[in-house]
PDB file of C-alpha atoms in Angstrom:
ATOM      1  CA  MET L   1     -26.019  -6.705  -4.349  1.00 45.00           C
ATOM      2  CA  PRO L   2     -24.065  -9.701  -5.633  1.00 45.00           C
ATOM      3  CA  ARG L   3     -22.067 -11.938  -3.314  1.00 70.00           C
ATOM      4  CA  GLY L   4     -19.372 -14.398  -4.191  1.00 66.00           C
ATOM      5  CA  GLY L   5     -15.854 -14.262  -5.539  1.00 72.00           C
ATOM      6  CA  GLU L   6     -12.557 -15.450  -4.201  1.00 81.00           C
ATOM      7  CA  ARG L   7     -12.763 -13.477  -0.952  1.00 94.00           C
ATOM      8  CA  GLY L   8     -15.510 -12.972   1.559  1.00 96.00           C
ATOM      9  CA  LYS L   9     -16.491  -9.760   3.345  1.00 97.00           C
ATOM     10  CA  ALA L  10     -17.160  -9.671   7.069  1.00 98.00           C
ATOM     11  CA  ASP L  11     -18.472  -6.864   9.281  1.00 98.00           C
ATOM     12  CA  LEU L  12     -18.283  -8.194  12.829  1.00 98.00           C
ATOM     13  CA  HIS L  13     -19.282  -5.199  14.967  1.00 98.00           C
ATOM     14  CA  LEU L  14     -22.946  -4.166  14.625  1.00 97.00           C
ATOM     15  CA  HIS L  15     -25.374  -2.661  17.149  1.00 94.00           C
ATOM     16  CA  THR L  16     -29.163  -2.806  17.436  1.00 92.00           C
ATOM     17  CA  LEU L  17     -31.932  -1.369  19.599  1.00 88.00           C
ATOM     18  CA  TYR L  18     -30.962  -3.900  22.237  1.00 90.00           C
ATOM     19  CA  SER L  19     -28.132  -1.542  23.202  1.00 87.00           C
ATOM     20  CA  ASP L  20     -27.313   1.839  21.683  1.00 84.00           C
ATOM     21  CA  GLY L  21     -28.075   1.111  18.045  1.00 86.00           C
ATOM     22  CA  THR L  22     -31.092   2.518  16.243  1.00 84.00           C
ATOM     23  CA  ALA L  23     -32.314  -0.421  14.124  1.00 90.00           C
ATOM     24  CA  ARG L  24     -34.743  -3.205  14.870  1.00 92.00           C
ATOM     25  CA  LEU L  25     -33.361  -6.683  14.330  1.00 96.00           C
ATOM     26  CA  VAL L  26     -35.657  -7.408  11.394  1.00 96.00           C
ATOM     27  CA  ASP L  27     -34.674  -4.175   9.685  1.00 96.00           C
ATOM     28  CA  LEU L  28     -30.956  -4.715  10.191  1.00 97.00           C
ATOM     29  CA  LEU L  29     -31.071  -8.293   8.891  1.00 98.00           C
ATOM     30  CA  ALA L  30     -33.028  -7.265   5.799  1.00 98.00           C
ATOM     31  CA  TRP L  31     -30.700  -4.303   5.150  1.00 97.00           C
ATOM     32  CA  ILE L  32     -27.650  -6.557   5.220  1.00 98.00           C
ATOM     33  CA  GLU L  33     -29.300  -8.979   2.799  1.00 97.00           C
ATOM     34  CA  HIS L  34     -30.583  -6.463   0.266  1.00 96.00           C
ATOM     35  CA  ARG L  35     -28.319  -3.421   0.615  1.00 96.00           C
ATOM     36  CA  THR L  36     -24.851  -4.929   1.181  1.00 96.00           C
ATOM     37  CA  ASP L  37     -22.669  -7.683  -0.259  1.00 95.00           C
ATOM     38  CA  LEU L  38     -21.478  -8.927   3.134  1.00 97.00           C
ATOM     39  CA  ASP L  39     -20.948 -12.655   3.586  1.00 97.00           C
ATOM     40  CA  LEU L  40     -20.588 -12.669   7.371  1.00 98.00           C
ATOM     41  CA  VAL L  41     -21.813 -10.360  10.146  1.00 98.00           C
ATOM     42  CA  ALA L  42     -21.933 -10.288  13.938  1.00 98.00           C
ATOM     43  CA  ILE L  43     -24.454  -8.642  16.244  1.00 98.00           C
ATOM     44  CA  THR L  44     -22.397  -7.214  19.127  1.00 97.00           C
ATOM     45  CA  ASP L  45     -24.629  -5.186  21.407  1.00 95.00           C
ATOM     46  CA  HIS L  46     -23.174  -3.739  24.579  1.00 92.00           C
ATOM     47  CA  ASP L  47     -23.002  -6.144  27.517  1.00 94.00           C
ATOM     48  CA  ARG L  48     -25.819  -8.432  26.350  1.00 94.00           C
ATOM     49  CA  ILE L  49     -26.410 -11.165  23.769  1.00 96.00           C
ATOM     50  CA  ASP L  50     -30.190 -11.623  23.940  1.00 95.00           C
ATOM     51  CA  GLY L  51     -30.653  -9.490  20.844  1.00 95.00           C
ATOM     52  CA  ALA L  52     -27.971 -11.405  18.968  1.00 97.00           C
ATOM     53  CA  LEU L  53     -29.539 -14.728  19.941  1.00 97.00           C
ATOM     54  CA  ARG L  54     -32.934 -13.532  18.734  1.00 97.00           C
ATOM     55  CA  ALA L  55     -31.312 -12.241  15.549  1.00 98.00           C
ATOM     56  CA  ALA L  56     -29.844 -15.695  14.959  1.00 98.00           C
ATOM     57  CA  GLU L  57     -33.347 -17.195  15.192  1.00 97.00           C
ATOM     58  CA  LEU L  58     -34.806 -14.660  12.782  1.00 97.00           C
ATOM     59  CA  HIS L  59     -31.845 -15.107  10.447  1.00 98.00           C
ATOM     60  CA  ALA L  60     -32.342 -18.883  10.334  1.00 97.00           C
ATOM     61  CA  GLU L  61     -36.072 -18.532   9.681  1.00 97.00           C
ATOM     62  CA  ALA L  62     -35.510 -16.143   6.779  1.00 96.00           C
ATOM     63  CA  GLY L  63     -32.772 -18.160   5.086  1.00 92.00           C
ATOM     64  CA  TYR L  64     -30.575 -15.192   4.266  1.00 96.00           C
ATOM     65  CA  ALA L  65     -27.566 -15.585   1.979  1.00 96.00           C
ATOM     66  CA  TYR L  66     -25.035 -14.373   4.546  1.00 97.00           C
ATOM     67  CA  GLU L  67     -23.984 -15.970   7.852  1.00 97.00           C
ATOM     68  CA  LEU L  68     -24.509 -14.459  11.296  1.00 98.00           C
ATOM     69  CA  VAL L  69     -22.393 -14.754  14.433  1.00 98.00           C
ATOM     70  CA  VAL L  70     -23.561 -14.102  17.991  1.00 98.00           C
ATOM     71  CA  GLY L  71     -21.300 -11.599  19.709  1.00 98.00           C
ATOM     72  CA  GLU L  72     -21.106  -9.013  22.481  1.00 98.00           C
ATOM     73  CA  GLU L  73     -19.186  -5.785  22.985  1.00 96.00           C
ATOM     74  CA  VAL L  74     -18.082  -6.255  26.580  1.00 97.00           C
ATOM     75  CA  THR L  75     -17.252  -3.329  28.848  1.00 95.00           C
ATOM     76  CA  THR L  76     -14.135  -4.218  30.836  1.00 96.00           C
ATOM     77  CA  ARG L  77     -12.441  -2.067  33.433  1.00 97.00           C
ATOM     78  CA  SER L  78      -9.864  -1.145  30.769  1.00 97.00           C
ATOM     79  CA  GLY L  79     -12.071  -0.668  27.717  1.00 95.00           C
ATOM     80  CA  HIS L  80     -14.245  -2.502  25.216  1.00 96.00           C
ATOM     81  CA  VAL L  81     -13.569  -6.005  23.905  1.00 98.00           C
ATOM     82  CA  VAL L  82     -15.719  -7.679  21.248  1.00 98.00           C
ATOM     83  CA  GLY L  83     -16.422 -11.343  21.884  1.00 98.00           C
ATOM     84  CA  LEU L  84     -17.425 -13.410  18.851  1.00 98.00           C
ATOM     85  CA  PHE L  85     -18.961 -16.892  18.563  1.00 98.00           C
ATOM     86  CA  LEU L  86     -20.579 -16.696  21.997  1.00 98.00           C
ATOM     87  CA  THR L  87     -23.330 -18.812  23.528  1.00 97.00           C
ATOM     88  CA  GLU L  88     -23.604 -17.101  26.929  1.00 97.00           C
ATOM     89  CA  PRO L  89     -23.247 -13.442  27.957  1.00 96.00           C
ATOM     90  CA  ILE L  90     -19.889 -12.267  29.253  1.00 97.00           C
ATOM     91  CA  PRO L  91     -20.225 -10.204  32.473  1.00 95.00           C
ATOM     92  CA  ALA L  92     -19.238  -6.557  32.288  1.00 95.00           C
ATOM     93  CA  PHE L  93     -16.800  -4.562  34.427  1.00 96.00           C
ATOM     94  CA  ARG L  94     -14.297  -7.355  34.995  1.00 97.00           C
ATOM     95  CA  SER L  95     -10.604  -7.085  34.236  1.00 98.00           C
ATOM     96  CA  VAL L  96      -9.761  -7.258  30.562  1.00 98.00           C
ATOM     97  CA  ALA L  97      -7.648 -10.379  31.163  1.00 98.00           C
ATOM     98  CA  GLU L  98     -10.563 -12.181  32.817  1.00 98.00           C
ATOM     99  CA  THR L  99     -12.905 -11.048  30.052  1.00 98.00           C
ATOM    100  CA  VAL L 100     -10.670 -12.415  27.300  1.00 98.00           C
ATOM    101  CA  GLU L 101     -10.255 -15.637  29.265  1.00 98.00           C
ATOM    102  CA  ARG L 102     -14.038 -16.006  29.607  1.00 98.00           C
ATOM    103  CA  ILE L 103     -14.534 -15.420  25.883  1.00 98.00           C
ATOM    104  CA  HIS L 104     -12.025 -18.117  25.054  1.00 98.00           C
ATOM    105  CA  GLY L 105     -13.659 -20.399  27.618  1.00 98.00           C
ATOM    106  CA  GLN L 106     -16.723 -20.451  25.350  1.00 97.00           C
ATOM    107  CA  GLY L 107     -14.615 -21.189  22.304  1.00 98.00           C
ATOM    108  CA  GLY L 108     -14.992 -17.589  21.174  1.00 98.00           C
ATOM    109  CA  LEU L 109     -12.689 -14.978  19.708  1.00 98.00           C
ATOM    110  CA  ALA L 110     -11.598 -11.793  21.512  1.00 98.00           C
ATOM    111  CA  VAL L 111     -11.081  -8.596  19.509  1.00 98.00           C
ATOM    112  CA  ALA L 112      -9.937  -5.198  20.795  1.00 97.00           C
ATOM    113  CA  ALA L 113     -12.704  -2.771  19.797  1.00 96.00           C
ATOM    114  CA  HIS L 114     -11.554   0.669  18.541  1.00 94.00           C
ATOM    115  CA  PRO L 115      -8.250   0.328  20.504  1.00 95.00           C
ATOM    116  CA  LEU L 116      -6.443   3.526  21.524  1.00 94.00           C
ATOM    117  CA  GLY L 117      -9.719   5.364  20.922  1.00 87.00           C
ATOM    118  CA  VAL L 118     -10.844   8.332  22.950  1.00 78.00           C
ATOM    119  CA  PHE L 119     -13.667   6.582  24.813  1.00 83.00           C
ATOM    120  CA  LEU L 120     -13.870   3.169  26.542  1.00 90.00           C
ATOM    121  CA  SER L 121     -11.005   1.723  24.514  1.00 94.00           C
ATOM    122  CA  LEU L 122      -8.040  -0.432  25.444  1.00 96.00           C
ATOM    123  CA  GLY L 123      -4.889   1.660  25.669  1.00 96.00           C
ATOM    124  CA  SER L 124      -1.383   0.699  24.646  1.00 97.00           C
ATOM    125  CA  ARG L 125      -0.468  -0.449  28.152  1.00 97.00           C
ATOM    126  CA  SER L 126      -3.424  -2.844  28.362  1.00 97.00           C
ATOM    127  CA  LEU L 127      -2.740  -4.185  24.877  1.00 98.00           C
ATOM    128  CA  ARG L 128       0.928  -4.830  25.636  1.00 97.00           C
ATOM    129  CA  ARG L 129       0.125  -6.432  28.994  1.00 97.00           C
ATOM    130  CA  LEU L 130      -2.382  -8.831  27.468  1.00 97.00           C
ATOM    131  CA  GLN L 131      -0.056 -10.012  24.732  1.00 96.00           C
ATOM    132  CA  ALA L 132       2.791 -10.473  27.253  1.00 96.00           C
ATOM    133  CA  ASP L 133       0.640 -12.538  29.639  1.00 97.00           C
ATOM    134  CA  PRO L 134       2.113 -16.033  30.061  1.00 97.00           C
ATOM    135  CA  ARG L 135      -1.382 -17.492  29.747  1.00 97.00           C
ATOM    136  CA  GLU L 136      -2.278 -17.752  26.073  1.00 96.00           C
ATOM    137  CA  ASP L 137      -6.009 -17.830  26.848  1.00 97.00           C
ATOM    138  CA  ARG L 138      -5.650 -14.178  27.863  1.00 98.00           C
ATOM    139  CA  HIS L 139      -4.194 -13.119  24.523  1.00 98.00           C
ATOM    140  CA  LEU L 140      -6.314 -11.199  22.040  1.00 98.00           C
ATOM    141  CA  ASP L 141      -7.128 -12.821  18.708  1.00 98.00           C
ATOM    142  CA  ALA L 142      -7.284  -9.599  16.685  1.00 98.00           C
ATOM    143  CA  VAL L 143      -7.515  -5.811  16.810  1.00 97.00           C
ATOM    144  CA  GLU L 144      -9.833  -3.480  14.917  1.00 96.00           C
ATOM    145  CA  LEU L 145      -7.378  -1.648  12.698  1.00 95.00           C
ATOM    146  CA  ILE L 146     -10.155   0.147  10.826  1.00 95.00           C
ATOM    147  CA  ASN L 147     -13.085   1.486  12.814  1.00 92.00           C
ATOM    148  CA  PRO L 148     -14.767   4.342  10.891  1.00 88.00           C
ATOM    149  CA  SER L 149     -15.720   6.354  13.974  1.00 78.00           C
ATOM    150  CA  LEU L 150     -14.004   9.557  15.051  1.00 69.00           C
ATOM    151  CA  GLY L 151     -11.948   7.717  17.679  1.00 67.00           C
ATOM    152  CA  GLY L 152     -10.828   5.165  15.122  1.00 69.00           C
ATOM    153  CA  ARG L 153      -9.831   7.868  12.649  1.00 71.00           C
ATOM    154  CA  LEU L 154      -7.832   9.926  15.137  1.00 75.00           C
ATOM    155  CA  ARG L 155      -5.790   6.986  16.431  1.00 81.00           C
ATOM    156  CA  HIS L 156      -5.489   4.885  13.282  1.00 86.00           C
ATOM    157  CA  GLY L 157      -1.855   5.745  12.575  1.00 89.00           C
ATOM    158  CA  ALA L 158      -0.678   5.143  16.129  1.00 93.00           C
ATOM    159  CA  LEU L 159      -2.550   1.851  16.311  1.00 95.00           C
ATOM    160  CA  ALA L 160      -1.181   0.609  12.995  1.00 94.00           C
ATOM    161  CA  GLU L 161       2.357   1.447  14.147  1.00 96.00           C
ATOM    162  CA  LEU L 162       1.892  -0.272  17.528  1.00 97.00           C
ATOM    163  CA  ASN L 163       0.429  -3.385  15.954  1.00 97.00           C
ATOM    164  CA  ALA L 164       3.056  -3.690  13.235  1.00 97.00           C
ATOM    165  CA  GLY L 165       5.933  -3.108  15.622  1.00 97.00           C
ATOM    166  CA  GLU L 166       4.851  -4.910  18.797  1.00 97.00           C
ATOM    167  CA  LEU L 167       1.458  -6.592  18.957  1.00 97.00           C
ATOM    168  CA  LYS L 168       1.551  -8.275  15.535  1.00 97.00           C
ATOM    169  CA  LEU L 169      -2.112  -9.259  15.720  1.00 98.00           C
ATOM    170  CA  PRO L 170      -4.427  -9.852  12.759  1.00 98.00           C
ATOM    171  CA  GLY L 171      -6.163  -6.600  11.865  1.00 98.00           C
ATOM    172  CA  LEU L 172      -9.887  -6.358  11.209  1.00 98.00           C
ATOM    173  CA  GLY L 173     -12.101  -3.742   9.634  1.00 97.00           C
ATOM    174  CA  ASN L 174     -15.513  -3.341  11.288  1.00 97.00           C
ATOM    175  CA  SER L 175     -18.132  -0.644  10.843  1.00 94.00           C
ATOM    176  CA  ASP L 176     -19.230  -0.417  14.511  1.00 92.00           C
ATOM    177  CA  ALA L 177     -22.546   0.532  12.893  1.00 92.00           C
ATOM    178  CA  HIS L 178     -25.262   2.085  15.048  1.00 88.00           C
ATOM    179  CA  ILE L 179     -27.451   3.112  12.101  1.00 87.00           C
ATOM    180  CA  LEU L 180     -28.313   1.132   8.993  1.00 91.00           C
ATOM    181  CA  GLU L 181     -26.525   3.405   6.527  1.00 88.00           C
ATOM    182  CA  THR L 182     -23.121   2.779   8.104  1.00 90.00           C
ATOM    183  CA  VAL L 183     -23.243  -1.027   7.932  1.00 95.00           C
ATOM    184  CA  ALA L 184     -20.321  -2.252   5.788  1.00 95.00           C
ATOM    185  CA  SER L 185     -18.582   1.133   5.836  1.00 93.00           C
ATOM    186  CA  ALA L 186     -15.619  -0.944   7.006  1.00 95.00           C
ATOM    187  CA  TRP L 187     -15.107  -4.672   6.580  1.00 97.00           C
ATOM    188  CA  THR L 188     -12.603  -7.524   6.627  1.00 98.00           C
ATOM    189  CA  TRP L 189     -11.563  -9.502   3.555  1.00 97.00           C
ATOM    190  CA  PHE L 190     -10.899 -13.214   4.072  1.00 97.00           C
ATOM    191  CA  PRO L 191     -10.559 -16.345   1.916  1.00 95.00           C
ATOM    192  CA  GLY L 192     -13.908 -18.094   1.568  1.00 94.00           C
ATOM    193  CA  SER L 193     -17.266 -16.836   2.776  1.00 94.00           C
ATOM    194  CA  SER L 194     -18.350 -18.815   5.842  1.00 95.00           C
ATOM    195  CA  ALA L 195     -17.877 -18.286   9.562  1.00 97.00           C
ATOM    196  CA  GLY L 196     -15.667 -21.369   9.728  1.00 97.00           C
ATOM    197  CA  GLU L 197     -13.500 -20.100   6.911  1.00 96.00           C
ATOM    198  CA  PHE L 198     -13.191 -16.745   8.644  1.00 97.00           C
ATOM    199  CA  ARG L 199     -11.951 -18.435  11.821  1.00 98.00           C
ATOM    200  CA  GLY L 200      -9.412 -20.385   9.811  1.00 97.00           C
ATOM    201  CA  ALA L 201      -8.233 -17.254   8.025  1.00 97.00           C
ATOM    202  CA  LEU L 202      -7.858 -15.394  11.310  1.00 98.00           C
ATOM    203  CA  ALA L 203      -5.762 -18.203  12.744  1.00 97.00           C
ATOM    204  CA  THR L 204      -3.364 -18.010   9.800  1.00 97.00           C
ATOM    205  CA  GLY L 205      -3.408 -14.230   9.542  1.00 96.00           C
ATOM    206  CA  GLU L 206      -5.100 -14.246   6.120  1.00 97.00           C
ATOM    207  CA  VAL L 207      -7.410 -11.334   6.863  1.00 98.00           C
ATOM    208  CA  GLU L 208      -7.266  -7.791   5.501  1.00 97.00           C
ATOM    209  CA  PRO L 209      -9.066  -4.745   6.916  1.00 97.00           C
ATOM    210  CA  ALA L 210     -10.738  -2.383   4.466  1.00 96.00           C
ATOM    211  CA  GLY L 211     -13.044   0.617   4.413  1.00 93.00           C
ATOM    212  CA  SER L 212     -12.777   4.312   5.127  1.00 78.00           C
ATOM    213  CA  HIS L 213     -13.102   6.561   8.138  1.00 67.00           C
ATOM    214  CA  TRP L 214     -16.094   8.844   8.444  1.00 61.00           C
ATOM    215  CA  SER L 215     -15.602  12.579   8.139  1.00 59.00           C
ATOM    216  CA  THR L 216     -16.128  14.774  11.201  1.00 57.00           C
ATOM    217  CA  GLY L 217     -19.440  15.959   9.775  1.00 59.00           C
ATOM    218  CA  HIS L 218     -20.583  12.414   9.187  1.00 58.00           C
ATOM    219  CA  ASN L 219     -19.646  11.476  12.738  1.00 61.00           C
ATOM    220  CA  VAL L 220     -21.760  14.339  14.068  1.00 61.00           C
ATOM    221  CA  ALA L 221     -24.709  13.262  11.930  1.00 63.00           C
ATOM    222  CA  VAL L 222     -24.396   9.594  12.926  1.00 65.00           C
ATOM    223  CA  TYR L 223     -24.137  10.266  16.644  1.00 65.00           C
ATOM    224  CA  GLY L 224     -26.932  12.822  16.463  1.00 67.00           C
ATOM    225  CA  ARG L 225     -29.301  10.301  14.900  1.00 65.00           C
ATOM    226  CA  GLN L 226     -28.218   7.712  17.431  1.00 63.00           C
ATOM    227  CA  LEU L 227     -28.996  10.017  20.372  1.00 66.00           C
ATOM    228  CA  VAL L 228     -32.371  11.062  18.973  1.00 61.00           C
ATOM    229  CA  ALA L 229     -33.405   7.478  18.287  1.00 57.00           C
ATOM    230  CA  LYS L 230     -32.342   6.250  21.702  1.00 57.00           C
ATOM    231  CA  GLY L 231     -34.062   9.176  23.371  1.00 59.00           C
ATOM    232  CA  ARG L 232     -37.344   8.034  21.803  1.00 51.00           C
ATOM    233  CA  LYS L 233     -36.822   4.383  22.675  1.00 48.00           C
ATOM    234  CA  LEU L 234     -34.815   4.546  25.891  1.00 52.00           C
ATOM    235  CA  GLY L 235     -36.992   2.033  27.698  1.00 51.00           C
ATOM    236  CA  HIS L 236     -36.250  -0.645  25.126  1.00 46.00           C
ATOM    237  CA  THR L 237     -32.635  -0.986  26.207  1.00 43.00           C
ATOM    238  CA  LEU L 238     -33.737  -1.849  29.733  1.00 46.00           C
ATOM    239  CA  ARG L 239     -36.931  -3.725  28.873  1.00 45.00           C
ATOM    240  CA  PRO L 240     -36.703  -5.129  25.326  1.00 45.00           C
ATOM    241  CA  SER L 241     -40.099  -5.981  23.895  1.00 43.00           C
ATOM    242  CA  GLY L 242     -41.303  -7.754  20.805  1.00 41.00           C
ATOM    243  CA  GLU L 243     -42.292  -4.413  19.266  1.00 37.00           C
ATOM    244  CA  TRP L 244     -38.657  -3.585  18.479  1.00 41.00           C
ATOM    245  CA  ARG L 245     -37.437  -7.009  17.433  1.00 44.00           C
TER     246      ARG L 245
END
């Protein structure tokens, strides 16, 4: 699919077999190149970055037309936070304030993943507390305003109202894809096409979430495929091997 134009498209929340996704790295990278028009993506497996680091190596070797960011979806004691532009893993099960601080300590960006969602998501109290913290390095950089999952769909209106009225954070659209077919089902528009231009656009608030929420039936199908795939390959999450890379 063609890339280019005045605005770039970013999908910065993707999962692989290294956590609870269903795709090998090589298959995901090729799918993005040939089946989407994304300019920028991030691999954000749960509580690990080894898959994302390996993906960055494979991406560089292949010379794909889009850019790739190393990330991690970190489990905090209050819910999930996506760290972007990471070089080292962020430890899980710490306070959300410490997690955001650690992400920023690497020069990364901290994004609330599927906030107000029904499972492992930051609630309104945690979001308000972070943004009121006197230490700016504990402030979030953005929130996922569009996450196509069931949790994202159910709480979209409440989140949009909270962000517009109180948080006033840049809003992103991310697919949170666990299977190939849902990559780019939500995305973020931004001026330019590169990772550096995305960071600049986020800093000035020139980002726009886009995409659509999955239907209930689609959610059931997606999560069913995810469970079946991970049931077959459960050992990979604990002991990743070259077979699945």
